[in-house]
Every structure is written in C-alpha cells, then in structure tokens.
Coordinates of C-alpha atoms in Angstrom, one line a residue:
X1 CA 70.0 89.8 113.5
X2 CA 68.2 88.7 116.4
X3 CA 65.0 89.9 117.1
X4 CA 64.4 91.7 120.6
X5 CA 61.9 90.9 123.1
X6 CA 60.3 93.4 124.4
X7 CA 60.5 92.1 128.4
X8 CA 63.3 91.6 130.1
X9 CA 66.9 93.3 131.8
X10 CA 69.3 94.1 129.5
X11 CA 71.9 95.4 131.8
X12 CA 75.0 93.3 132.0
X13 CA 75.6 91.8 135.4
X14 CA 78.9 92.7 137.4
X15 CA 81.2 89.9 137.1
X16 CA 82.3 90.6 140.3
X17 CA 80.8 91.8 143.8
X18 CA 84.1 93.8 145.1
X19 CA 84.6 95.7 141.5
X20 CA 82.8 99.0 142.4
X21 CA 82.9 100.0 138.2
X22 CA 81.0 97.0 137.7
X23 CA 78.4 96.9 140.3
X24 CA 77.4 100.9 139.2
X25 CA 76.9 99.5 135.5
X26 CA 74.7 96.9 136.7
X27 CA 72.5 99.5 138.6
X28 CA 72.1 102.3 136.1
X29 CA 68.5 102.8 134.8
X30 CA 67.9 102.1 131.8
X31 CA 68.7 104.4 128.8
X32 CA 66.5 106.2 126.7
X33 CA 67.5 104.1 123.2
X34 CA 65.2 101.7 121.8
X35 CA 66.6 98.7 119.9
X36 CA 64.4 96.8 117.6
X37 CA 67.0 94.5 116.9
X38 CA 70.7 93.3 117.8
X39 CA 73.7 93.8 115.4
X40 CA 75.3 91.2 114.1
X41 CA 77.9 89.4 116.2
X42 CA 81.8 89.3 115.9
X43 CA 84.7 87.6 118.1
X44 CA 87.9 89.3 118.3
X45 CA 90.7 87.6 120.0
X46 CA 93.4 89.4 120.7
X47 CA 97.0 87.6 120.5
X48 CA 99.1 90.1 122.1
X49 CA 103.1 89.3 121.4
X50 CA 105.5 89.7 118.3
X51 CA 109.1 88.5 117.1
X52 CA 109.8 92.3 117.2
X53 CA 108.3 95.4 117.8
X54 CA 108.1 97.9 114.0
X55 CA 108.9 101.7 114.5
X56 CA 105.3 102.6 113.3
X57 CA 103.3 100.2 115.1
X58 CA 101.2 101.7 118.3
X59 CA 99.1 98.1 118.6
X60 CA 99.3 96.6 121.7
X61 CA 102.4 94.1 121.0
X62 CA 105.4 92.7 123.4
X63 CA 108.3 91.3 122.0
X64 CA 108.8 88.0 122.8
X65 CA 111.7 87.3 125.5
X66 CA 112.7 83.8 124.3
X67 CA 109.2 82.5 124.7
X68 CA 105.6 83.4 126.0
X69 CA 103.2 81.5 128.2
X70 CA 100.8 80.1 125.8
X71 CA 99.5 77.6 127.8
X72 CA 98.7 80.3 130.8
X73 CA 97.6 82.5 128.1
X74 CA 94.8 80.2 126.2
X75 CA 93.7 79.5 129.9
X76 CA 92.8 83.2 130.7
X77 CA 91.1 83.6 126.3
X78 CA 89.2 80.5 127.5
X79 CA 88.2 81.8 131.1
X80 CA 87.5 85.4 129.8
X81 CA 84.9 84.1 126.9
X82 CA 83.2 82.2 129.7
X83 CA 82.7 85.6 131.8
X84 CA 81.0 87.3 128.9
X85 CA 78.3 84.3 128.3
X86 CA 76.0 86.1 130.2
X87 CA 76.5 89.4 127.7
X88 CA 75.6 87.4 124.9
X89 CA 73.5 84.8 125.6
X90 CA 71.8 83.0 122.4
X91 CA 73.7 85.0 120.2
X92 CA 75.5 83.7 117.1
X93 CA 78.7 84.7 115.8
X94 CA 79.2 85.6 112.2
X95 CA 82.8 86.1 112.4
X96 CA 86.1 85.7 114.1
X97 CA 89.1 87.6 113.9
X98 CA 92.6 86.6 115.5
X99 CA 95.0 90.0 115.6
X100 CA 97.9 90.8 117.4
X101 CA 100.9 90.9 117.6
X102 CA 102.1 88.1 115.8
X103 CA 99.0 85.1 116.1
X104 CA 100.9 82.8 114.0
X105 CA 103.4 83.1 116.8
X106 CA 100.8 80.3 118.1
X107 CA 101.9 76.7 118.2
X108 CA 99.4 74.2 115.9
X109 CA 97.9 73.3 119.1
X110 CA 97.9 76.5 120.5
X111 CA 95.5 77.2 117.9
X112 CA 93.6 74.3 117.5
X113 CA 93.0 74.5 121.8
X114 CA 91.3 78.3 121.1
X115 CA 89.7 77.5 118.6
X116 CA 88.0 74.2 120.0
X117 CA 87.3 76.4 123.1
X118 CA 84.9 79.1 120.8
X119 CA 83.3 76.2 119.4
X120 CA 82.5 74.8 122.6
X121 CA 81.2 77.7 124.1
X122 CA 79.5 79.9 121.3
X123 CA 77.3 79.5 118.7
X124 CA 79.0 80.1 115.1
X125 CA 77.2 80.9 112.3
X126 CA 77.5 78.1 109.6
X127 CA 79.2 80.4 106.9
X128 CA 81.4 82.0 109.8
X129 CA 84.7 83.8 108.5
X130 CA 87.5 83.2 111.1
X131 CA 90.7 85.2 110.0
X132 CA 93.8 84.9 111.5
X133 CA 96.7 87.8 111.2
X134 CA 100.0 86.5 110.3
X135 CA 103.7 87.8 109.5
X136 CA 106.3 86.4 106.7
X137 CA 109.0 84.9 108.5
X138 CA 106.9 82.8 111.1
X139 CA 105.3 81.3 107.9
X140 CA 106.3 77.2 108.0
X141 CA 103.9 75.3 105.6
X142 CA 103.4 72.3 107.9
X143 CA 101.7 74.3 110.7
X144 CA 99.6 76.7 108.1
X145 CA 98.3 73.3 106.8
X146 CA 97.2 72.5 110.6
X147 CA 95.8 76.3 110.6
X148 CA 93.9 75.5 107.9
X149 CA 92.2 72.4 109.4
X150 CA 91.9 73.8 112.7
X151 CA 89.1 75.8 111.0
X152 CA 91.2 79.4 110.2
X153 CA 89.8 79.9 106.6
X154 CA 91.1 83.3 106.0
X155 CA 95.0 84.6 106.6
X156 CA 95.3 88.4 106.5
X157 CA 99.4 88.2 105.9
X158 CA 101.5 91.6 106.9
X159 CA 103.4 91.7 103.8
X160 CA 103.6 96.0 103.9
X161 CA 106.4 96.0 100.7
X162 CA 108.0 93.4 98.8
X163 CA 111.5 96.0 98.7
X164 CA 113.8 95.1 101.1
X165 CA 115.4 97.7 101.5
X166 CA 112.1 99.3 102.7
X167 CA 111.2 96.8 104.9
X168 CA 114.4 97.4 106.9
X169 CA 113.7 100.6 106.8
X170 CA 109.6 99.8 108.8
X171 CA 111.7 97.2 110.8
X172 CA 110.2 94.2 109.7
X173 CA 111.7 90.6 110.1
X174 CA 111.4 89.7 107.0
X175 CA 112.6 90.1 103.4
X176 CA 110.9 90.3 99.7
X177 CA 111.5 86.7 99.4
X178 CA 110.2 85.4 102.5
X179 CA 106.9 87.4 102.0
X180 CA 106.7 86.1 98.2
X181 CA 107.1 82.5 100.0
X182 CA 104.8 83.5 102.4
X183 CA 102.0 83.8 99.9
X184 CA 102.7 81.3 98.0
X185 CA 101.9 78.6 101.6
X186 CA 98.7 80.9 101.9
X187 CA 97.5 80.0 98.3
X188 CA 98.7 76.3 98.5
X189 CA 96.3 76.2 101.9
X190 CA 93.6 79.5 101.5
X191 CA 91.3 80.1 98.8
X192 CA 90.7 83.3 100.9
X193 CA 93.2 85.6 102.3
X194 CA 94.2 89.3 102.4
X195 CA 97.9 91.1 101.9
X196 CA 98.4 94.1 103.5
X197 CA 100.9 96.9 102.1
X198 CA 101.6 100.5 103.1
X199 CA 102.6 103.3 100.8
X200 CA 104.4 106.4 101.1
X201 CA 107.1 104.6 102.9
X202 CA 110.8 106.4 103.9
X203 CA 112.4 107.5 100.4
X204 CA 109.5 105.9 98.9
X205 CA 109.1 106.7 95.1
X206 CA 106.2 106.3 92.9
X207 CA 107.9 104.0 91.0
X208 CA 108.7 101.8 94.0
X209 CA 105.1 102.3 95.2
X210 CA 103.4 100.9 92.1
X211 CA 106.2 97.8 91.9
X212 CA 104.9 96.7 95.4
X213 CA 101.0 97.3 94.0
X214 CA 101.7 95.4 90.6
X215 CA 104.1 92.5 92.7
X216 CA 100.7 92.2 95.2
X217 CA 98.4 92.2 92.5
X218 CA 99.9 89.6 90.3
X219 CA 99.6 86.9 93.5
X220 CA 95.9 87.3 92.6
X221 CA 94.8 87.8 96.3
X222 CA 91.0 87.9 97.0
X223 CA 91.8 91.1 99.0
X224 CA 93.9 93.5 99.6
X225 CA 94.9 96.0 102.5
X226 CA 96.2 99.5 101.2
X227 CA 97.3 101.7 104.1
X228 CA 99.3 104.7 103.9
X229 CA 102.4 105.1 106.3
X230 CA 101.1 107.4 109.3
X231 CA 103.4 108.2 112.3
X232 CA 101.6 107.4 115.0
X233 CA 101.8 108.9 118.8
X234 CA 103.8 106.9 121.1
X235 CA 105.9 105.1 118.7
X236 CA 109.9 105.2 117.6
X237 CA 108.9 107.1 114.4
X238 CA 106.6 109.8 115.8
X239 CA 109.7 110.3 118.2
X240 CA 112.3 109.9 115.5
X241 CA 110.7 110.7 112.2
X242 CA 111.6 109.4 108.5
X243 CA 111.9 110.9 105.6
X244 CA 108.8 110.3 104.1
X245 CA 106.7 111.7 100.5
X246 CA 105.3 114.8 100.9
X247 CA 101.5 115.1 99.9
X248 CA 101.7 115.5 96.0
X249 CA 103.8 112.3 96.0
X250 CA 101.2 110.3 98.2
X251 CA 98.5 111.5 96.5
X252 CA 99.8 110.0 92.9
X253 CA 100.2 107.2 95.1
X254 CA 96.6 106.9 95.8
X255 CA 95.6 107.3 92.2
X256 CA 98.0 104.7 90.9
X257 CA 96.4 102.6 93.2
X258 CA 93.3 102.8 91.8
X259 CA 94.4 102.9 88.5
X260 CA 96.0 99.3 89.1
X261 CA 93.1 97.8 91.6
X262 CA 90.4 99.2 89.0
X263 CA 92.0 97.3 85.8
X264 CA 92.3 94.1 88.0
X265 CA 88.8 94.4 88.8
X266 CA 89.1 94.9 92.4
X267 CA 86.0 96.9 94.3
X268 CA 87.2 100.1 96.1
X269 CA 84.9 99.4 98.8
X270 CA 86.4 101.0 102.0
X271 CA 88.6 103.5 102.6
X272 CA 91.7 101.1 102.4
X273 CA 90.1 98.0 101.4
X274 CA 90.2 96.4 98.1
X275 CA 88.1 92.9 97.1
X276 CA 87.1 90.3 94.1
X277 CA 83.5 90.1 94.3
X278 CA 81.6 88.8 97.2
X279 CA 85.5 88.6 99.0
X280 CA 84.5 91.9 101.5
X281 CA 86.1 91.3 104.6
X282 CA 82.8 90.2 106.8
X283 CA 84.7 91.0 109.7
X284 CA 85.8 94.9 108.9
X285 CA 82.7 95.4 107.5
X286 CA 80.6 94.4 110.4
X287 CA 82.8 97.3 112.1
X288 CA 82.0 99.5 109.8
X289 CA 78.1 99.1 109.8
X290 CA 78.3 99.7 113.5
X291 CA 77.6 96.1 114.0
X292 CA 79.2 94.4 117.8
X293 CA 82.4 92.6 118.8
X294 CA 83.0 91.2 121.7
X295 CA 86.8 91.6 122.1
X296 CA 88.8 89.0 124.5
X297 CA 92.3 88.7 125.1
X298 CA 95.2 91.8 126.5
X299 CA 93.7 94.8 125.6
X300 CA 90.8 93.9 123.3
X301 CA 87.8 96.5 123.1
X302 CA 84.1 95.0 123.1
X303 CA 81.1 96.9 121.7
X304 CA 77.6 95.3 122.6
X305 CA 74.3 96.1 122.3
X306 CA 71.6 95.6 124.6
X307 CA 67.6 96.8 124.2
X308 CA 68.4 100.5 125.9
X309 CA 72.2 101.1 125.4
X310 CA 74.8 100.3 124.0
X311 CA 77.9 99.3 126.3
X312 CA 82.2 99.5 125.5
X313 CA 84.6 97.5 127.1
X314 CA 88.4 97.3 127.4
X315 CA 90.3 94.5 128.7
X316 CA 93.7 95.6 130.8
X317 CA 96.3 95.7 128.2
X318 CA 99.6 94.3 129.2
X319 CA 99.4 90.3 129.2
X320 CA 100.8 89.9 132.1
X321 CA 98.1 92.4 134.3
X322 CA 95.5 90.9 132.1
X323 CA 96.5 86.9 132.9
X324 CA 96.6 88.3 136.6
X325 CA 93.7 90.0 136.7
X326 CA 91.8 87.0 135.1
X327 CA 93.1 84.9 137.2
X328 CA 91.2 87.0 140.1
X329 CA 88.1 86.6 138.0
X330 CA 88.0 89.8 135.5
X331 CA 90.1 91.2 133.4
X332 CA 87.6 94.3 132.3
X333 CA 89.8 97.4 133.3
X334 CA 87.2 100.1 131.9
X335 CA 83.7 99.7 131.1
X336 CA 80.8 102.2 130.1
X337 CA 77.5 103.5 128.4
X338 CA 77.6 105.2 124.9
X339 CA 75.7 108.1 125.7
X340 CA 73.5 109.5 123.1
X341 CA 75.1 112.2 122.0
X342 CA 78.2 110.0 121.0
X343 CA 76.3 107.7 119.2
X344 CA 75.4 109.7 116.0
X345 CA 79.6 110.1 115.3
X346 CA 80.0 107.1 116.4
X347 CA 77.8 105.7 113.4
X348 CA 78.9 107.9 111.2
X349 CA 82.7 107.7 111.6
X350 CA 82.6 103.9 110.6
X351 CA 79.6 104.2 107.9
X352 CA 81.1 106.9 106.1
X353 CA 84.5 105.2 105.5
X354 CA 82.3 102.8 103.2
X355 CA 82.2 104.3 99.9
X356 CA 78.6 102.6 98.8
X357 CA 77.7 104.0 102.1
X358 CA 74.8 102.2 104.5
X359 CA 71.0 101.7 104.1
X360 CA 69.3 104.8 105.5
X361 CA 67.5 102.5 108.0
X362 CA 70.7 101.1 109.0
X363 CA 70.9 104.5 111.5
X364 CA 68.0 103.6 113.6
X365 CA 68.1 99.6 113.8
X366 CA 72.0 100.4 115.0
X367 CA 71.9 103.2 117.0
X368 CA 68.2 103.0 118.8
X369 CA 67.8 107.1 117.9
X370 CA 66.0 108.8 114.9
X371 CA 67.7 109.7 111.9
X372 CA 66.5 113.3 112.5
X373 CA 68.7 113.1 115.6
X374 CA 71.7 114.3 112.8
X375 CA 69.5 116.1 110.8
X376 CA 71.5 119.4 110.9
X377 CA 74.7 117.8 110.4
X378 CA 72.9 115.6 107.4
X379 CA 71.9 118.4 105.7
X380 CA 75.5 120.5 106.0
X381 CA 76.9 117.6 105.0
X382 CA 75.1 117.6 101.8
X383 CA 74.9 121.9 100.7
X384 CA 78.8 121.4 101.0
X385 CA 78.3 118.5 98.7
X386 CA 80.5 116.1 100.5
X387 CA 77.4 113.7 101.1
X388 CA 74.7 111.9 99.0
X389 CA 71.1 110.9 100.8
X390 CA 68.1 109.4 99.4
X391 CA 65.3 107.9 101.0
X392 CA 67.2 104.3 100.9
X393 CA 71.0 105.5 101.1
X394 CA 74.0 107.4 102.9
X395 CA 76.9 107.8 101.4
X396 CA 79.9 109.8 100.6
X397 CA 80.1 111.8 97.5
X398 CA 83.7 111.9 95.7
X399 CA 84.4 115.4 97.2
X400 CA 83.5 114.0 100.5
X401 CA 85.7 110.6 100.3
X402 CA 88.7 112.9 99.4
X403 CA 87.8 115.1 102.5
X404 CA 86.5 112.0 104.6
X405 CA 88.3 113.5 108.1
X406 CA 86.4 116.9 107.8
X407 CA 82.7 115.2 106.5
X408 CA 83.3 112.6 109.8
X409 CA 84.0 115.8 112.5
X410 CA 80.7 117.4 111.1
X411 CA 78.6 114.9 113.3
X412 CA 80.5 115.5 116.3
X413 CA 78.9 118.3 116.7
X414 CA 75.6 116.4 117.0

C-alpha cells in the first residue's frame, strides 16, 4: 500500500475542458473520508469481442463479423492508459487481468503490443499476476506458447462442462474434446491457471454435475471457478428460459462440490472460488477486499481511491463509441463520488463473499469511515447469527454464507 501524504489535491483532473461531467468532478470540495493509505492497485483490460455470443452471458461481448480492428483497438487500450496517468501517478500494479469477450481472440502480437504498452507506461509489481481469459476452440498451442512469453502467467480457460450435449445446450463453440485439449496446451505452457464450470445447467443431473467436477478436478488445476447457471436480465435465456434444476437439485449440487473440492484439498475460499494453497486469485481477491482497479478498454469500470473519496468510472461500452470517443480524447461516459452512505455496502458486499472474512481494520484503511459507522447493522448481523466479529476479524458464520444475499442487504440500510 502506499502511504499518503498528508498535502496535496487529490481530485482527478478533467481530461477534457468541453466535458461538463468532468470539469464538475474536478471542482467538488473535498469529501469528508480520510484515507491513511491507498489500496492496492489492479489493471483490468477489457477485450470486448467473441466468436459467438452464449444465451446466458450479459458481459459486454460483440460477435465478431469476419474480423475486428485490433490494430485501431490496441491504439485506443494504449491511449486510454495514458489518460489515467495522472489518476495514478507513482502507483504500482499488483495485478492484471485481460476479460472479455474472447481475449485469446488476440493475435500473438496483438498481445505482446498491449502488454509491452503497460510495461512502458506503469509500474508492475515484481510478483505481478497478469491473467488472461480464454475459450476452448480459439486454443492453438503455437500462439499460447507466445502468450506465455509475452508475460500472461495465468489463463483462466471457459471450460463451463466437459458434456457436450450441455454445452450446445449454453451455446458454446466448443465440445468436451476441444476443452480437454484445451487444458492440456494450458498445462504444457502454465503452472498457473483457473477452469471455470457452471452447474445446474438445462436437464442437468447430479450425476452429470459431479462427472464435470471429478473430469475438472482430475486435470489438477491450481484453481477452479464454480458458478451456478443464473439467467440473467437482458439475455436470450432470461427471455426464453431453460429447463433448469429446481433448488433441492442445485443445492446437492453445491454439497457435492464440496465434498469433491474438500477431498482434493482445495480451499473454499470465496463464494465460487476454489484454490491449492497460496493459488488465490490475487486479482478477485483484491476485489473482494475492496482494493482499486483501474478498468480500460469498451466498457471497463474503474474504482480509485484518493485521500477524501473514493471515485467510479465507466468507459462507453460499445467498441465502436468507445474507439470514437477516444479518438476525441475520452472515452469516460460516467463518472462519480462514492458517497458515504454507499460505502459501508459497498465493503461489505465484496468482504462478506470471502468466507475467512477481512481483518477488522481492513474497514477503515479501505473505506476512510469508522467501523462504528455499521455498527447497528454489525450487531443485527451477529443476534441473527449469520456473522462472526472479534476484535481482529469479520466474517460470515455458516448460517450466514448459506444466506449471504440477505446478511449483504442488512448494510444497505447503513
């Protein structure tokens, strides 16, 4: 963390004279926080196009029309990290992550350019974990090789089942072979990388559920990704809706997941996140301890903190706007304070996903408020016994994990 000096403005400067939003930002007075120290740092770079777009998926993703402008595209990643120098001046980054989309839709070079571009302008932290999202079916070994030495030394692959029959059914490109072959590149290149599955698929069975589990764990990943099917606004299957389990049947699904990640000796560490030892995703968890991200690319959200507020940022989402618009010289479409009485949820919505829970102290050196600010909700929290506290630790209780939406609204009322 860096250390904050107590002189100084820490309001970030409008990019540009004519953008009114901007300008008001710059002029507000300062908030009533006080910051002891900054957060950890993250880069997120959003890659914003795919082969095909899934039913469930309500990411910002275009299918790719024959081909996309990668050239144009790395041009605005590299001209959008240079506007936010002045946000983070001096700051180091401790991890990078490359979503989409589809970012191994990116040519060898094409990744090697972006890459070379962060390095030129950023501090990274010498143990820096840069991950980089990528499907089965754009896997070719020769170009994950150049990945690799391009600096990407974590994959986090989109496997979601090894049936295919059920991957027709989510709309994926690829089959159960091509995602087997897909990991086997990634552990021929990666000593680090993540699968992600879903569960409680259309006319998923138990059975089925725990055959995709066992197939994932036998590849001996470092970590693993264990989401269950939601149907999300805005997408084909919140419009057309599958046959999926009812609760009973996702709920046996959960505790044959743990019964499998347990015996494999995998830590249950976040809410769907499963590691070996000291494999934690330093990226997510950075997230989850309220730490900030500067987000570039179509789309990407930013979270930074300054001395006496904490600011968000969104980027305009279609690539097309965005490549326009920074072109003209920003590509920020909204941008705003976290006012005080967000910030306790806020905090608490991503802590309390963590099942070892946060340092108390964490509140305060994140937030800039008192931890008696959610004192009411601290205590309800804990007579319905949904939430253990001491004077070094928050964290769930069992009852609370299973009830983790209802504990994480109690705050909002703070």
């Amino acid at each position: 963390m860096i250390p904050i000096k107590p002189v100084g403005n820490d309001t970030p400067a409008p990019r540009s004279a004519a953008d009114p939003a901007q300008a008001a930002l710059a002029f507000l007075k300062p908030g009533s926080l006080q910051l002891t120290a900054l957060p950890p740092l993250s880069l997120y770079v959003h890659f914003p196009w795919c082969v095909k777009k899934c039913p469930y998926c309500d990411f910002n993703s275009h299918e790719v029309k024959g081909s996309f402008p990668e050239q144009e595209y790395l041009d605005a990643l590299r001209a959008d990290l240079e506007s936010a120098l002045p946000l983070i001046w001096g700051r180091k980054i401790y991890s990078i992550f490359i979503g989409g989309g589809t970012p191994s839709l990116l040519s060898a070079g094409g990744l090697d350019r972006l890459l070379s571009d962060i390095r030129t302008l950023l501090p990274l932290d010498g143990a820096v974990e840069i991950t980089m999202e990528a499907n089965p079916g754009t896997f070719e070994a020769e170009k994950f090789r150049s990945y690799r030495a391009s600096g990407i030394n974590r994959l986090s692959i989109g496997i979601q089942s090894f049936n295919t029959e059920h991957l027709k059914a989510l709309g994926r490109i690829h089959d159960g072979d091509q995602a087997r072959k897909a990991i086997d590149i990634a552990h021929a290149n990666f000593d680090n990388f993540n699968l992600d599955l879903m569960y409680a698929l259309p006319s998923q069975s138990v059975a089925q559920a725990r055959q995709d589990i066992q197939t994932a764990i036998d590849f001996a990943p470092p970590h693993l990704s264990l989401y269950h099917l939601t149907l999300e606004p805005n997408t084909l299957f919140a419009k057309y809706p599958p046959a999926v389990p009812d609760d009973d049947t996702s709920a046996d699904m959960q505790d044959m997941i743990a019964e499998l990640t347990g015996a494999a000796g995998y830590q249950h560490y976040e809410v769907s996140a499963y590691a070996r030892p000291q494999r934690q995703a330093r990226h997510n968890l950075n997230y989850w301890q309220f730490g900030d991200y500067l987000g570039i690319g179509a789309g990407a959200h930013s979270k930074l903190s300054f001395p006496h507020r904490i600011v968000r940022q969104a980027r305009y989402k279609h690539p097309q706007t965005y490549m326009e618009h920074m072109r003209a010289g920003n590509a920020i479409q909204e941008e705003g304070e976290i006012g005080r009485a967000a910030l306790g949820f806020e905090f608490m919505l991503n802590a309390l996903r963590l099942n070892d829970g946060v340092p108390v102290n964490l509140f305060a050196e994140r937030t800039g408020l008192s931890l008696n600010f959610i004192e009411d909700s601290l205590n309800a929290a804990e007579n319905k016994g949904m939430l253990y506290r001491d004077h070094k630790l928050l964290r769930p209780t069992e009852l609370g994990r299973r009830f983790l939406n209802d504990l994480q609204e109690m705050f909002l009322s703070e």
